[in-house]
Amino acid sequence: MATTTVLQDELRHKHDELAGRLVHARSIIARPEQTRRGCPPIDQFNAGASRHLHAVDEALLPAVSAHCADGADLVHRYLPVARHLEVLLFHVKAHEYGSTWETTHDWPRLWDEVEAALVAQQEMEDELVAQLVAEAPDDDLLLVAERIAAADRRAPSRPHPHLPHTGLPGKVVRRMTRPVDAVWDAVEGRDGGGPKPAPHKKPGPWWQYLLGDPRFPDDPADAGRHNEPGER
C-alpha cells in the first residue's frame, strides 16, 4: 500500500464505522420506559463520533497547520463544521436521557440533522487530508495516521463544543475531560464502545514480597487462590 493512502484509508474506514453506528442508532425506537436509562447503540455512536472529532483536533489539525501553505485557513474553516456536529451530538445525548429542553425535537428530525452534519464534517476533513497529502512528506503522513489512531483510543468520550479545540489549551482540555467523561459514563452506565483496559499483570516476586502475599504455583492449596479478575 502506498504511504500516501494510509492516512486517507484510515479516516475512510473510521467514517464507514461511524456511518454504520449511526444507522444502528437511528433504527432504535425509543420507548417511554427507556427514558433516562440510555441505549447502547446511541451511546456507542455518540462516543465514537466524539472520540474521532477529538482525535482530529489532536493529530490532524496541527499537521495541516504545520505543512500546508493555507493550513491556518483550512483549520479555521473546519472548526465551525466540527463544532456544529458536536452540538448535535450533545443534543442526541440530552434527547436520549429525556431532557425537558429537547421537547421541541423529535428523533427523525434530530437524526437527519446529525447525518447531514456528519457528512459535512467528513467532506471538510477530506479536504484537509487531500491538501496535507499534496504538501507533506510520506513519512509525516504515516506518522499522522498513527497519531490519529492513538488519539482516538485515549480521546474523551463526549462532545465539548464550547471548549478549546486547538493548540496547547485544546490539548490540556482533552487531557482533563477524558477522566471526567469516563467517570460520568460509569455513573450513568453508558456503553461507549471504546477499547477495554488491558488485564492487570500478575505481581512479580518483588511486589509479592512488598504486599506480603507470596504465591506458590506448585502448592495445590494455593491453586486458584490469587487469580486476577477475569482469570480462571
Coordinates of C-alpha atoms in Angstrom, one line a residue:
M1 CA 0.0 0.0 0.0
A2 CA 1.3 3.4 -0.9
T3 CA 2.2 5.5 2.1
T4 CA 0.2 8.4 0.8
T5 CA -3.0 6.4 1.0
V6 CA -2.6 5.1 4.6
L7 CA -4.0 8.3 6.2
Q8 CA -6.9 8.5 3.7
D9 CA -7.7 4.8 4.2
E10 CA -7.6 5.2 8.0
L11 CA -10.1 8.0 8.0
R12 CA -12.3 6.5 5.4
H13 CA -12.5 3.3 7.5
K14 CA -13.4 5.4 10.5
H15 CA -16.2 7.2 8.8
D16 CA -17.6 3.9 7.4
E17 CA -17.6 2.7 11.0
L18 CA -19.4 5.8 12.2
A19 CA -22.0 5.6 9.4
G20 CA -22.8 2.0 10.4
R21 CA -23.2 3.0 14.0
L22 CA -25.4 5.9 13.0
V23 CA -27.7 3.5 11.0
H24 CA -27.9 1.2 14.0
A25 CA -28.6 4.1 16.5
R26 CA -31.3 5.7 14.5
S27 CA -33.1 2.4 14.0
I28 CA -33.8 2.2 17.7
I29 CA -37.4 3.1 18.5
A30 CA -37.4 4.9 21.9
R31 CA -40.0 3.8 24.4
P32 CA -41.2 5.8 27.4
E33 CA -39.7 3.3 29.9
Q34 CA -36.3 3.9 28.4
T35 CA -36.2 7.5 29.4
R36 CA -33.1 8.3 31.5
R37 CA -31.8 4.7 31.0
G38 CA -29.7 5.2 27.9
C39 CA -29.4 3.0 24.9
P40 CA -26.1 1.2 24.0
P41 CA -26.3 1.8 20.2
I42 CA -26.9 5.5 20.6
D43 CA -24.2 5.8 23.3
Q44 CA -21.7 3.9 21.1
F45 CA -22.3 6.2 18.1
N46 CA -22.1 9.3 20.3
A47 CA -18.9 8.2 21.9
G48 CA -17.3 7.0 18.7
A49 CA -18.1 10.3 16.9
S50 CA -16.9 12.3 19.8
R51 CA -13.6 10.4 20.1
H52 CA -13.0 10.8 16.4
L53 CA -13.6 14.6 16.5
H54 CA -11.2 14.9 19.4
A55 CA -8.6 12.8 17.6
V56 CA -8.8 15.0 14.5
D57 CA -8.2 18.0 16.8
E58 CA -5.3 16.3 18.4
A59 CA -3.4 14.9 15.4
L60 CA -4.7 16.1 12.0
L61 CA -5.2 19.8 12.6
P62 CA -1.7 20.5 13.9
A63 CA -0.3 18.7 10.9
V64 CA -2.3 20.7 8.5
S65 CA -1.3 23.9 10.2
A66 CA 2.4 22.9 10.0
H67 CA 2.6 21.5 6.5
C68 CA 0.0 23.3 4.4
A69 CA 0.6 26.8 3.0
D70 CA -3.0 27.7 3.7
G71 CA -3.2 25.4 6.8
A72 CA -4.4 28.1 9.1
D73 CA -7.3 29.0 6.8
L74 CA -8.3 25.3 6.4
V75 CA -8.4 24.8 10.1
H76 CA -10.4 28.0 10.6
R77 CA -13.0 26.7 8.1
Y78 CA -13.1 23.2 9.6
L79 CA -13.7 24.1 13.2
P80 CA -17.2 25.6 12.9
V81 CA -18.3 22.5 10.9
A82 CA -16.9 20.2 13.7
R83 CA -18.4 22.2 16.4
H84 CA -21.9 22.1 14.8
L85 CA -21.7 18.3 14.8
E86 CA -20.6 18.3 18.4
V87 CA -23.5 20.5 19.4
L88 CA -25.9 18.0 17.7
L89 CA -24.2 15.1 19.5
F90 CA -24.8 16.9 22.7
H91 CA -28.5 17.2 21.8
V92 CA -28.6 13.5 21.0
K93 CA -27.4 12.6 24.5
A94 CA -29.8 15.1 26.1
H95 CA -32.7 13.8 24.0
E96 CA -31.8 10.2 24.8
Y97 CA -32.0 10.8 28.5
G98 CA -35.3 12.7 28.4
S99 CA -34.1 16.3 28.9
T100 CA -37.0 18.7 29.2
W101 CA -35.1 21.1 26.9
E102 CA -35.5 18.6 24.0
T103 CA -39.3 18.6 23.8
T104 CA -39.2 20.6 20.5
H105 CA -37.1 18.0 18.7
D106 CA -38.3 14.6 17.5
W107 CA -35.9 11.7 16.8
P108 CA -36.2 11.6 13.0
R109 CA -35.5 15.3 12.6
L110 CA -32.6 15.2 15.0
W111 CA -31.0 12.2 13.3
D112 CA -31.4 13.8 9.9
E113 CA -29.5 16.9 11.2
V114 CA -26.8 14.6 12.7
E115 CA -26.4 12.7 9.4
A116 CA -26.1 15.9 7.4
A117 CA -23.6 17.3 9.9
L118 CA -21.5 14.1 9.8
V119 CA -21.4 14.2 6.0
A120 CA -20.3 17.9 6.1
Q121 CA -17.6 17.1 8.6
Q122 CA -16.3 14.3 6.5
E123 CA -16.2 16.4 3.4
M124 CA -14.3 19.2 5.2
E125 CA -12.0 16.6 6.7
D126 CA -11.4 15.1 3.3
E127 CA -10.4 18.5 2.0
L128 CA -7.9 18.9 4.8
V129 CA -6.4 15.4 4.2
A130 CA -6.2 16.0 0.4
Q131 CA -4.2 19.2 1.0
L132 CA -2.0 17.5 3.5
V133 CA -1.3 14.6 1.2
A134 CA -0.3 17.0 -1.6
E135 CA 2.1 19.0 0.6
A136 CA 3.5 16.8 3.4
P137 CA 6.3 14.1 3.1
D138 CA 5.2 10.5 3.1
D139 CA 6.8 9.8 6.4
D140 CA 4.8 12.6 8.1
L141 CA 1.6 11.3 6.6
L142 CA 2.2 7.9 8.1
L143 CA 3.0 9.5 11.4
V144 CA -0.2 11.5 11.3
A145 CA -2.2 8.3 10.6
E146 CA -0.6 6.6 13.6
R147 CA -1.2 9.6 15.9
I148 CA -4.9 9.8 14.9
A149 CA -5.4 6.1 15.7
A150 CA -3.6 6.5 19.0
A151 CA -5.5 9.7 19.9
D152 CA -8.8 8.0 19.1
R153 CA -8.1 5.4 21.8
R154 CA -7.5 7.9 24.5
A155 CA -9.9 10.7 23.5
P156 CA -12.8 12.0 25.6
S157 CA -16.0 10.1 25.0
R158 CA -18.3 13.1 25.0
P159 CA -18.5 16.2 22.8
H160 CA -17.2 19.5 24.2
P161 CA -18.1 22.1 21.5
H162 CA -17.6 25.2 23.6
L163 CA -14.1 24.3 25.0
P164 CA -10.8 25.0 23.2
H165 CA -10.0 22.6 20.3
T166 CA -6.6 23.6 19.1
G167 CA -3.1 24.5 20.4
L168 CA -2.0 23.9 24.0
P169 CA -5.4 24.9 25.5
G170 CA -7.1 22.2 23.4
K171 CA -4.5 19.6 24.4
V172 CA -4.9 20.4 28.1
V173 CA -8.7 20.4 27.9
R174 CA -8.7 16.9 26.3
R175 CA -6.5 15.5 29.0
M176 CA -8.7 17.0 31.7
T177 CA -12.1 16.0 30.2
R178 CA -11.2 12.4 29.4
P179 CA -11.2 11.1 33.0
V180 CA -14.2 13.2 33.8
D181 CA -16.1 11.7 30.9
A182 CA -15.1 8.3 32.0
V183 CA -16.4 8.9 35.5
W184 CA -19.8 10.1 34.2
D185 CA -20.0 7.2 31.7
A186 CA -19.6 4.8 34.7
V187 CA -22.1 6.7 36.8
E188 CA -24.7 6.7 34.0
G189 CA -23.9 3.2 32.8
R190 CA -23.1 4.4 29.3
D191 CA -21.5 1.9 26.9
G192 CA -19.1 4.0 24.8
G193 CA -17.9 1.0 22.8
G194 CA -14.3 2.1 23.4
P195 CA -11.2 0.0 23.9
K196 CA -11.2 -2.2 27.0
P197 CA -8.3 -1.8 29.6
A198 CA -5.6 -4.4 29.4
P199 CA -5.8 -7.0 32.2
H200 CA -3.5 -6.5 35.2
K201 CA -0.3 -8.4 35.2
K202 CA 0.4 -10.8 38.0
P203 CA 2.7 -9.3 40.6
G204 CA 6.3 -10.4 40.4
P205 CA 8.4 -11.8 43.3
W206 CA 9.4 -8.3 44.4
W207 CA 5.8 -7.0 44.6
Q208 CA 4.7 -10.2 46.3
Y209 CA 7.3 -9.5 49.0
L210 CA 6.2 -5.9 49.4
L211 CA 2.5 -6.9 49.5
G212 CA 3.2 -9.7 52.0
D213 CA 1.3 -12.0 49.6
P214 CA 3.7 -14.7 48.3
R215 CA 2.4 -17.1 45.6
F216 CA 3.5 -20.7 45.3
P217 CA 2.3 -22.2 41.9
D218 CA 3.4 -25.7 42.9
D219 CA 1.4 -25.7 46.1
P220 CA -2.1 -27.3 45.5
A221 CA -3.5 -25.4 48.4
D222 CA -2.6 -22.2 46.6
A223 CA -4.1 -23.0 43.2
G224 CA -6.7 -20.6 42.1
R225 CA -6.5 -18.5 45.4
H226 CA -4.9 -15.5 43.8
N227 CA -6.5 -15.3 40.4
E228 CA -6.7 -11.9 38.9
P229 CA -10.1 -10.6 37.8
G230 CA -11.1 -12.3 34.5
E231 CA -8.7 -15.3 35.1
R232 CA -9.8 -18.8 35.7

